Amino acid sequence: MDRQGACRDPVWKYFQSVQYGTHGNFSRLSHPTFLPRFEFQDVIPPDDFLTSDEELDPILFGTLRGQVVGLRYYTGVVNNNEMVSLQREPNNPYDKNAIRVNNVNGNQVGHLKRDLAAALAYIMDNKLAQVEGVVPYGANNAFTMPLHMTFWGKEENRKVVLNQLMKHGFKLGPTPKTLGLSLESSWSSGRAGPSYNMPAHVAVQMTTEQLKMEFDKLFEDLKEDSKTNEMEPSEAIETPLLPHQKQALAWMISRENSKDLPPFWEQRNDLYYNTITNFSEKERPENVHGGILADDMGLGKTLTAIAVILTNFADGKPLLSKRSKKNQPRKEYKDETVKLRGSKTNKEADGLSTLEPSRCSEEPGVSDIQENKKYPMSELSSFCPKRRKIAVQYIESSDSEEMETSELPQTMKGSSKVKEDTEFAHALASSASVTKKKMLKKGASVMKGSKKCDTGERTRTTLIICPLSVLSNWIDQFGQHIKSEVHLNFYVYYGPDRIRDPALLSKQDIVLTTYNILTHDYGTKDDSPLHSIKWLRVILDEGHAIRNPNAQQTKAVLDLEAERRWVLTGTPIQNSLKDLWSLLSFLKLKPFIDREWWHRTIQRPVTMGDEGGLRRLQSLIKNITLRRTKTSKIKGKPVLELPERKVFIQHITLSEEERKIYQSVKNEGKATIGRYFTEGTVLAHYADVLGLLLRLRQICCHTHLLTNGMSSSGPSGNDTPEELRKMLIKKMKLILSSGSDEECAICLDSLTVPVITHCAHVFCKPCICQVIQNEQPHAKCPLCRNNIHGDNLLECPPEELACNSEKKSKMEWTSSSKINALMHALIELRTENPNIKSLVVSQFTTFLSLIETPLKDSGFVFTRLDGSMAQKKRVESIQCFQNTEAGSPTVMLLSLKAGGVGLNLCAASRVFLMDPAWNPAAEDQCFDRCHRLGQKQEVIITKFIVKDSVEENMLKIQNTKRELAAGAFGTKKTDANEMKQAKINEIRTLIDL
DNA sequence: ACCGCCGGGTGCC
DNA sequence: ACCGCCGGGTGCC
């Protein structure tokens, strides 16, 4: 059986597509200008790209026996059957080929024997194969021990590896049935394990939805009691919790207070033993006092987290709503209460004097309430719909240097983001300025001095890190859900005036900040205050923000110290199992903190369809995550009873004129693409294909969207530099406007200052510059490994971007068939019920602009939300729309991808999807912004689809993708050629060839 | 004996 | 290491 597969088959995106026994070799497209974003396996542009491929090595080359020597010089010990890792030691003074052998903990056990090292060094240095070791027996030997090695690599490297070994007189042995896991035999009681036959399948193509389904399957049989107990929250919480939230609360608190060993560890005599790696040690491995709350969007993760904070406030006890009641002095903390009241005289201040704290001198009593009244929940900011105000401490800095943008992260510098963020910070702070007091902040030396007092001290502070887009949501929710008489020290660590004082921060109950701020602080030379505190608890909201292990952001997060750690995310596995690893390493789950062990014990086995690996993954996930979907049930009742959601497709017939334009563009394109078909170069000209499709999609919406014809010339090989430049810029514009995800493969975030490399890959300028800096002098493109250089990055000239929209505005406005249909529907709806609010969604922001005209003309009050808007404007727009008062907007123009997860637009109960998305999941996500908790009405979605057009064809493909959704983690085999053919057929379908 | 054999010293890379 | 390897002592049976 030919089991070819591409490393980049769609599963690659999800499960790293490591495939077993593959022979094919078109993993990388050789065509340098090929845009990996649009790899042929997936006409639907993939969600995003994984970054640097410290590529997994999918194929087992074979095994080898060797020796570990020099045991007596090192302290690292191993058990029989324990996994070890091999590490090159190029600077060893005795042998430049030296290879260290380390146990699971990273302690050196010995070295590989010299002759073996001589053969392996080359292989390891050039990453021709991943060599993994297990000590089969003889672990207690005094001088040397045997080593069983397994070689994994890419098919294309097999030969050179074998040759290299042969040159040194080594020959790989047969691949055993155990898939090289070898641990299997002993991890469940020492019997010879079940034989792990080569999986007879490779992973099947999966869409994001399918992946999610697969992930949810992992939870199907997990109905343990530990997750069905319910718990009432602290009385400080005003909002009654739903049953599933009470369950989450109980589970999370039990995890925070748990004394169990972490998963896969057991106690054996006086040792703690890891059943996966067979590693053991005396020291008790710390369990994760936390985990992953992976509830679907809209199930109230934020509220649940707030409940956890207040209910397991200190020493396993809740924060009471009236802290100052007699008999409930917060003994251990009362001395730490910092009062940031400028007007109060400052008494003894121990290093904090500049912050004017005063100590509670007496037993807290009634008077104390008043004294503490500084941040009552009843004075919360106008961010809360309920008109509560949150106690955000805002302290004006007198140090103007603090405000300089020079302090902002490199990556933010020069981008418009900075200004937005800063603006937003001011908006935030000023709205919270009820308690605003001028505070003088003097030199950092005082801070540092005071920080020292804090080190080692346990704080009661919870640090919450979230994306900027949900920062205000957190503030709102604290305001909404906590009783007004509860005093909570809450500090939004954000904006140029944020106080970088660990002493102040560690006296808060809650510190809220964003990933960007955290990362920026971490990157600056001075100690980041956030990193000098031992937090009681760190909560990562939208935890997949750290899914890229190489991102600075991830490093900053991983470096936080906390007793309890939580990740909130609706999508724990967004693209690949890899994503989970970042989360696990944040949770400090031994031994997975180290990539190698995660990879060897779970990721690769699972990807290859190995039962044991899947079992381990399941058991791991079961242990540390709680997940409910919208359709989950509690005691037979759905978790959420959402009103129905109906999707209608309304077919649109183009006007004669539109049709004429459509046909002419189509015919022209068809001729070109048809030529590619006959030449067999369709896939190589994929960008052109996309370009054509884009233009057709635009015409379906409005002929004014039609961007200047992409001349269909590809690279001819002997272009002048200027031609090359033009072509690349054109490509970049295409990528930016094609409606695919405009994400940078390095930061996995939306592109800020996009640049294109000569190999035609688009990144954020700051991101790619960082890469070039790090890898100099021989930087390689993270996507295709071609050489790149800082000098030949091309930026999109701003005029080019700007002129597009200007040109449009100069044109006289005309309607289009789709606009007519929309307006008809909206007007009819208004007649029926003027209170109903609608979302009008498109991928083309210029289209949204075109829609503004008739909305105005017909007297609609509307608002707009798209990716280009400043954060402050977004918040305003959302609040304005969510407002239900008379005269509030009834229509929101929404760009498909605007707003992060968690965007709540439940005031709308109608959605008009103006154009189909490549990715059906993106559509669903958009619908969910109004079909979510808080939605009281039936949600009706109308998709406008132009008859007899590319849009209809897109629907067809969407549907077949959905139908494919049956497979399990790789139960279907997909032949590479089949796949290739399938993609070509998709293109055929799309343009009716 | 420019060998073999013996037994002591010695030991990762 | 109850090994291998090294190099010095030694040398018929």
Coordinates of C-alpha atoms in Angstrom, one line a residue, chain A residues 99-441:
Chain A
I99 CA 27.0 13.8 23.0
R100 CA 25.6 14.0 26.5
V101 CA 23.0 11.6 27.8
N102 CA 20.5 13.2 30.2
N103 CA 17.7 11.7 32.2
V104 CA 14.2 13.0 32.1
N105 CA 15.0 15.7 34.6
G106 CA 17.9 16.9 32.5
N107 CA 20.6 15.6 34.8
Q108 CA 23.5 14.2 33.0
V109 CA 23.9 10.5 33.1
G110 CA 27.0 10.1 31.0
H111 CA 28.2 10.5 27.4
L112 CA 27.8 8.4 24.3
K113 CA 30.8 6.4 23.5
R114 CA 33.2 8.3 21.4
D115 CA 33.0 6.3 18.2
L116 CA 29.2 6.4 18.3
A117 CA 29.2 10.1 19.0
A118 CA 31.5 10.6 16.0
A119 CA 28.9 9.1 13.8
L120 CA 25.9 10.8 15.4
A121 CA 27.2 14.3 15.8
Y122 CA 26.9 15.1 12.1
I123 CA 23.4 13.7 12.1
M124 CA 22.3 15.7 15.1
D125 CA 23.9 18.9 14.1
N126 CA 22.3 18.9 10.8
K127 CA 19.0 17.7 12.2
L128 CA 19.0 14.8 9.8
A129 CA 17.3 12.7 12.4
Q130 CA 16.0 12.9 15.9
V131 CA 17.8 10.3 18.0
E132 CA 16.0 9.2 21.1
G133 CA 17.3 6.9 23.7
V134 CA 16.0 4.4 26.3
V135 CA 18.2 2.5 28.7
P136 CA 16.8 -1.0 28.5
Y137 CA 18.7 -2.5 31.4
G138 CA 21.8 -2.0 33.4
A139 CA 20.6 1.2 34.8
N140 CA 22.6 0.6 38.0
N141 CA 25.9 -0.2 36.3
A142 CA 28.8 1.6 37.7
F143 CA 30.7 2.6 34.5
T144 CA 28.7 2.1 31.4
M145 CA 25.2 1.2 30.4
P146 CA 23.5 0.0 27.3
L147 CA 21.4 2.4 25.3
H148 CA 18.6 1.7 22.8
M149 CA 18.4 4.4 20.2
T150 CA 15.6 5.2 17.8
F151 CA 16.1 7.3 14.8
W152 CA 13.3 9.5 13.4
G153 CA 13.5 11.7 10.5
K154 CA 12.1 12.9 7.2
E155 CA 12.1 10.4 4.4
E156 CA 14.3 12.7 2.4
N157 CA 17.0 12.3 5.0
R158 CA 16.9 8.6 5.4
K159 CA 19.6 7.8 2.9
V160 CA 22.1 10.3 4.1
V161 CA 21.6 9.2 7.7
L162 CA 22.1 5.6 6.8
N163 CA 25.2 6.5 4.8
Q164 CA 26.6 8.5 7.6
L165 CA 26.1 5.7 10.0
M166 CA 27.6 3.2 7.6
K167 CA 30.7 5.3 7.2
H168 CA 31.3 4.8 10.9
G169 CA 30.5 1.2 10.8
F170 CA 27.0 1.4 12.2
K171 CA 23.9 -0.1 10.7
L172 CA 20.4 0.5 11.9
G173 CA 18.4 -2.4 13.2
P174 CA 14.9 -3.3 12.3
T175 CA 12.1 -1.2 13.6
P176 CA 10.4 -3.0 16.4
K177 CA 6.7 -3.3 16.8
T178 CA 6.7 -0.9 19.7
L179 CA 7.0 2.1 17.4
G180 CA 10.1 3.0 19.3
L181 CA 8.1 4.0 22.3
S182 CA 9.7 1.2 24.2
L183 CA 8.3 2.5 27.4
E184 CA 5.1 0.9 26.6
S185 CA 6.3 -2.4 27.8
S186 CA 6.8 -1.2 31.3
W187 CA 4.6 1.7 32.0
S188 CA 1.7 -0.5 32.8
S189 CA 3.2 -3.1 35.0
G190 CA 6.2 -4.5 33.3
R191 CA 4.6 -7.0 31.1
A192 CA 5.6 -7.0 27.6
G193 CA 3.2 -4.4 26.3
P194 CA 0.7 -4.9 23.6
S195 CA 2.3 -4.7 20.3
Y196 CA 2.0 -1.4 18.7
N197 CA 1.6 -2.2 15.1
M198 CA 2.3 0.4 12.7
P199 CA -0.9 2.3 12.4
A200 CA -2.6 1.3 9.2
H201 CA -3.7 4.8 8.5
V202 CA -2.5 8.3 8.3
A203 CA -4.4 11.1 9.7
V204 CA -7.3 12.2 7.7
Q205 CA -7.9 15.7 6.5
M206 CA -9.6 17.7 9.2
T207 CA -11.2 21.0 9.4
T208 CA -11.1 23.1 12.5
E209 CA -14.6 21.9 13.3
Q210 CA -13.6 18.3 12.9
L211 CA -10.7 18.8 15.1
K212 CA -12.8 20.3 17.7
M213 CA -15.1 17.4 17.4
E214 CA -12.2 15.0 17.9
F215 CA -11.1 17.0 20.8
D216 CA -14.6 16.8 22.3
K217 CA -14.7 13.1 21.8
L218 CA -11.8 12.8 24.2
F219 CA -14.3 14.0 26.8
E220 CA -17.2 11.8 26.0
D221 CA -16.7 9.2 28.5
L222 CA -15.5 11.4 31.2
K223 CA -18.4 11.7 33.5
E224 CA -16.5 11.5 36.7
D225 CA -17.9 12.8 39.9
S226 CA -15.1 15.2 40.4
K227 CA -16.6 17.3 37.8
T228 CA -20.2 17.0 38.6
N229 CA -20.1 18.3 42.2
E230 CA -21.5 21.7 42.5
M231 CA -20.4 24.5 44.8
E232 CA -22.0 27.8 45.8
P233 CA -19.8 30.8 45.3
S234 CA -18.7 33.2 47.9
E235 CA -21.5 35.5 49.0
A236 CA -19.5 38.3 47.5
I237 CA -20.8 37.2 44.1
E238 CA -24.0 38.7 43.3
T239 CA -25.0 36.9 40.1
P240 CA -26.4 33.4 40.7
L241 CA -24.3 30.8 39.0
L242 CA -25.7 28.4 36.5
P243 CA -25.3 24.7 37.4
H244 CA -22.4 24.2 35.0
Q245 CA -20.6 27.2 36.5
K246 CA -21.1 25.8 40.0
Q247 CA -19.6 22.6 38.8
A248 CA -16.7 24.4 37.3
L249 CA -16.2 26.3 40.5
A250 CA -16.2 23.1 42.6
W251 CA -13.8 21.5 40.2
M252 CA -11.4 24.4 40.0
I253 CA -11.3 24.9 43.7
S254 CA -10.7 21.2 44.3
R255 CA -7.8 21.5 41.9
E256 CA -6.4 24.5 43.6
N257 CA -6.5 22.8 46.9
S258 CA -5.7 19.3 45.7
K259 CA -2.9 17.4 47.2
D260 CA -2.9 14.6 44.6
L261 CA 0.1 13.7 42.6
P262 CA 0.1 15.0 39.0
P263 CA -1.1 12.7 36.3
F264 CA 1.2 9.8 35.4
W265 CA 3.0 9.9 38.7
E266 CA 2.7 7.4 41.5
Q267 CA 4.4 6.8 44.8
R268 CA 6.6 3.7 44.9
N269 CA 8.1 3.1 48.3
D270 CA 10.0 6.3 49.0
L271 CA 10.2 7.4 45.4
Y272 CA 7.9 9.2 43.0
Y273 CA 7.6 7.4 39.8
N274 CA 6.6 8.7 36.4
T275 CA 4.8 5.9 34.5
I276 CA 5.3 7.4 31.1
T277 CA 9.0 8.0 31.1
N278 CA 9.9 5.6 33.9
F279 CA 11.7 8.4 35.6
S280 CA 11.7 8.5 39.3
E281 CA 12.9 10.9 42.0
K282 CA 12.8 11.4 45.7
E283 CA 11.2 14.8 45.5
R284 CA 7.5 14.9 45.3
P285 CA 6.5 16.4 42.0
E286 CA 4.3 19.4 42.5
N287 CA 0.8 19.0 41.2
V288 CA -0.7 21.7 39.1
H289 CA -2.9 23.8 41.4
G290 CA -4.9 24.8 38.4
G291 CA -5.6 23.6 34.9
I292 CA -7.5 24.5 31.8
L293 CA -11.1 25.7 31.8
A294 CA -11.9 25.0 28.2
D295 CA -15.6 25.7 28.1
D296 CA -17.0 26.8 24.8
M297 CA -17.4 30.5 24.3
G298 CA -20.4 31.9 25.9
L299 CA -20.6 29.5 28.9
G300 CA -19.3 32.1 31.3
K301 CA -15.7 31.4 31.9
T302 CA -15.1 34.9 33.1
L303 CA -17.7 34.7 35.7
T304 CA -16.5 31.3 36.8
A305 CA -13.0 32.6 37.2
I306 CA -14.2 35.6 39.2
A307 CA -16.1 33.2 41.4
V308 CA -13.0 31.1 41.9
I309 CA -11.0 34.1 42.9
L310 CA -13.5 35.2 45.5
T311 CA -14.5 31.8 46.7
N312 CA -11.0 30.4 47.2
F313 CA -9.7 33.7 48.2
A314 CA -7.1 32.9 50.8
D315 CA -6.3 29.7 52.6
G316 CA -9.1 28.0 50.9
K317 CA -11.6 30.4 52.3
P318 CA -13.9 32.8 50.5
L319 CA -13.7 36.5 50.5
L320 CA -16.8 37.6 52.4
S321 CA -18.9 40.4 51.2
K322 CA -18.3 42.3 54.4
R323 CA -14.7 41.8 55.2
S324 CA -14.9 44.3 57.9
K325 CA -17.6 42.5 59.9
K326 CA -16.6 41.9 63.4
N327 CA -14.9 38.6 63.9
Q328 CA -13.8 38.5 60.4
P329 CA -10.7 40.6 60.5
R330 CA -8.5 39.5 57.7
K331 CA -5.8 39.0 60.1
E332 CA -3.1 37.9 57.8
Y333 CA -3.7 40.7 55.5
K334 CA -5.0 43.7 57.3
D335 CA -1.5 45.0 57.8
E336 CA -1.0 45.0 54.1
T337 CA -3.9 47.1 53.2
V338 CA -2.5 49.9 51.2
K339 CA -4.6 52.9 51.0
L340 CA -3.9 54.9 48.0
R341 CA -5.5 58.0 49.3
G342 CA -3.5 61.0 48.6
S343 CA -5.4 63.0 51.1
K344 CA -4.6 60.8 54.0
T345 CA -1.6 61.6 56.0
N346 CA 1.0 59.0 55.7
K347 CA 2.3 57.4 58.8
E348 CA 4.9 54.8 59.0
A349 CA 5.4 53.7 55.5
D350 CA 8.3 51.3 55.2
G351 CA 9.5 51.8 51.8
L352 CA 6.2 52.6 50.5
S353 CA 6.1 56.0 51.7
T354 CA 6.0 57.5 48.3
L355 CA 2.8 55.7 47.7
E356 CA 1.3 57.1 50.8
P357 CA 0.1 53.9 52.2
S358 CA -1.1 53.8 55.8
R359 CA -1.5 50.8 57.8
C360 CA -4.7 49.8 59.4
S361 CA -3.8 50.7 62.9
E362 CA -6.7 49.0 64.6
E363 CA -8.9 46.1 64.3
P364 CA -10.9 46.8 61.3
G365 CA -14.2 48.0 62.3
V366 CA -16.9 50.2 60.9
S367 CA -14.7 53.1 60.6
D368 CA -12.4 50.9 58.5
I369 CA -15.1 50.4 56.0
Q370 CA -15.2 54.0 55.4
E371 CA -11.5 54.3 55.3
N372 CA -11.5 51.6 52.8
K373 CA -14.3 52.9 50.8
K374 CA -11.8 53.9 48.2
Y375 CA -12.8 51.1 45.8
P376 CA -16.3 50.0 46.5
M377 CA -17.9 48.2 43.7
S378 CA -20.7 50.6 43.8
E379 CA -18.5 53.2 42.2
L380 CA -17.6 51.2 39.2
S381 CA -17.0 52.7 35.9
S382 CA -19.4 53.4 33.1
F383 CA -18.0 50.4 31.4
C384 CA -20.6 48.4 33.1
P385 CA -24.0 48.3 31.5
K386 CA -25.5 48.2 34.9
R387 CA -23.9 51.6 35.5
R388 CA -21.7 50.3 38.2
K389 CA -18.3 51.6 38.4
I390 CA -15.3 49.6 39.0
A391 CA -12.6 50.5 41.4
V392 CA -9.7 51.0 39.1
Q393 CA -6.8 52.6 40.8
Y394 CA -5.5 55.2 38.7
I395 CA -2.5 57.0 39.8
E396 CA -1.1 59.8 37.8
S397 CA 2.6 59.7 37.3
S398 CA 4.6 62.8 37.6
D399 CA 7.4 61.2 35.7
S400 CA 6.7 62.1 32.2
E401 CA 9.4 59.8 30.9
E402 CA 7.1 57.0 31.9
M403 CA 4.8 58.0 29.1
E404 CA 7.3 58.0 26.4
T405 CA 6.6 55.6 23.7
S406 CA 10.2 54.7 23.7
E407 CA 9.3 52.5 26.6
L408 CA 6.9 50.6 24.5
P409 CA 7.9 47.3 23.0
Q410 CA 9.9 47.3 19.9
T411 CA 7.3 45.4 18.1
M412 CA 4.8 48.0 18.9
K413 CA 6.9 50.9 18.1
G414 CA 5.9 52.8 15.0
S415 CA 2.8 50.8 14.5
S416 CA -0.5 52.5 14.9
K417 CA -1.3 50.0 17.6
V418 CA 0.7 51.9 20.1
K419 CA -1.4 55.0 19.8
E420 CA -4.6 53.0 20.0
D421 CA -3.5 51.2 23.0
T422 CA -2.4 54.4 24.7
E423 CA -5.6 56.1 23.9
F424 CA -7.5 53.2 25.2
A425 CA -5.6 53.2 28.4
H426 CA -6.4 56.8 28.9
A427 CA -10.0 56.1 28.2
L428 CA -10.0 53.3 30.7
A429 CA -8.2 55.2 33.3
S430 CA -10.2 58.3 33.1
S431 CA -13.5 56.5 33.2
A432 CA -12.3 54.9 36.3
S433 CA -11.1 58.1 37.8
V434 CA -13.7 58.3 40.5
T435 CA -11.1 57.5 43.0
K436 CA -8.3 59.1 41.0
K437 CA -5.8 60.6 43.2
K438 CA -2.6 62.2 42.4
M439 CA 0.2 60.1 43.6
L440 CA 3.7 61.0 43.5
K441 CA 5.9 58.3 42.3

